Each structure stands twice: as structure tokens, then as C-alpha cells.
Coordinates of C-alpha atoms in Angstrom, one line a residue:
M1 CA 105.1 111.8 84.2
T2 CA 103.5 109.9 87.0
D3 CA 100.8 111.5 89.2
D4 CA 103.3 112.1 92.1
R5 CA 105.5 114.0 89.9
K6 CA 102.9 116.0 87.9
L7 CA 103.2 119.8 87.5
T8 CA 100.2 121.9 88.2
L9 CA 100.2 125.6 87.6
Y10 CA 97.5 127.8 89.3
H11 CA 97.8 130.8 86.9
S12 CA 95.5 134.1 86.1
P13 CA 96.3 136.0 82.8
N14 CA 98.0 139.3 83.2
T15 CA 99.6 138.5 86.4
R16 CA 103.0 137.6 87.7
S17 CA 102.2 133.9 87.0
S18 CA 102.6 134.7 83.3
G19 CA 106.2 134.3 83.9
S20 CA 105.7 130.8 85.4
L21 CA 103.6 129.7 82.4
T22 CA 106.1 130.9 80.0
L23 CA 108.9 129.3 81.7
L24 CA 107.1 125.8 81.6
E25 CA 106.2 126.4 78.1
E26 CA 109.8 127.2 77.0
L27 CA 111.0 123.9 78.9
G28 CA 108.5 122.0 77.2
A29 CA 107.5 120.5 80.5
P30 CA 104.3 118.7 80.9
Y31 CA 101.9 120.4 83.2
E32 CA 98.3 121.0 84.0
L33 CA 97.0 124.3 84.0
H34 CA 94.3 125.9 86.3
V35 CA 93.3 129.4 85.4
L36 CA 91.9 131.4 88.2
N37 CA 89.6 134.6 87.4
M38 CA 90.9 137.2 89.9
K39 CA 88.3 139.6 88.8
A40 CA 85.6 137.1 89.9
G41 CA 87.5 136.4 93.1
E42 CA 88.3 132.9 92.7
Q43 CA 91.5 133.3 94.4
R44 CA 89.7 134.1 97.5
Q45 CA 87.5 130.9 97.4
P46 CA 87.9 128.2 99.9
A47 CA 89.0 125.7 97.3
Y48 CA 92.0 127.9 96.1
L49 CA 92.9 129.2 99.8
A50 CA 93.4 125.4 100.6
I51 CA 96.2 125.4 97.9
N52 CA 97.6 128.9 98.7
P53 CA 96.1 130.6 101.9
M54 CA 97.6 133.9 100.7
G55 CA 95.3 133.8 97.8
K56 CA 98.0 134.8 95.0
V57 CA 99.2 133.2 91.9
P58 CA 101.5 131.6 90.9
A59 CA 101.3 128.4 92.7
L60 CA 103.1 125.3 91.4
R61 CA 102.5 121.9 92.5
H62 CA 104.9 119.1 91.9
G63 CA 103.9 115.9 93.4
D64 CA 103.3 116.8 97.3
A65 CA 105.6 119.8 97.0
L66 CA 104.0 123.3 96.6
I67 CA 105.8 126.8 95.9
T68 CA 104.0 130.0 95.6
E69 CA 106.7 132.4 94.7
Q70 CA 107.6 133.6 91.3
V71 CA 111.3 133.8 92.2
A72 CA 111.4 130.1 93.5
V73 CA 109.6 128.9 90.2
V74 CA 112.0 130.9 88.0
S75 CA 115.1 129.8 90.1
G76 CA 114.8 126.3 89.1
K77 CA 113.2 124.7 91.9
F78 CA 110.8 122.8 89.7
S79 CA 112.5 123.4 86.3
K80 CA 114.5 120.2 86.5
R81 CA 113.0 117.6 84.5
Q82 CA 113.2 114.1 86.3

């Protein structure tokens, strides 16, 4: 997968982003995983707030596009392999 089509999942264990992680695994989609430590407050650091200003997970980047809602991920917005 070229860099402009690469999937990157921002995830924290034991959160709703686990559903997105499971979906990517079940689809066999190639992706990069960035794990955030919510207990340490990593979701409120400037680096992550630049990705998702709400400081929530999941966030899924696909090239230049970004979705931040679990329902959008599961509904297939990024599940189509190209």
C-alpha cells in the first residue's frame, strides 16, 4: 500500500477503539498502529490533539482523510481495500 493510501489506527486498549482494531485484523488490512496511554494522558498531548482535537480514540487516517468515530470506521468508510 502506498503511503498516500496507508491506514494508521490511533488506539488505546480497553476503549471503543478496540472494535476498529478488531475490524482491521479481521479484514487482513495492512495498517500501522499507534497505541496511546490514556492513563498517562497521551490523548491530551499537543501531538495527538493535532490529529483529533477532541482527544478521543479511535482515529483512523487513510492517506489525507481522517475519521474519528467508531461508527464511521465500522460502517465501511475505510474497510474497502483499494
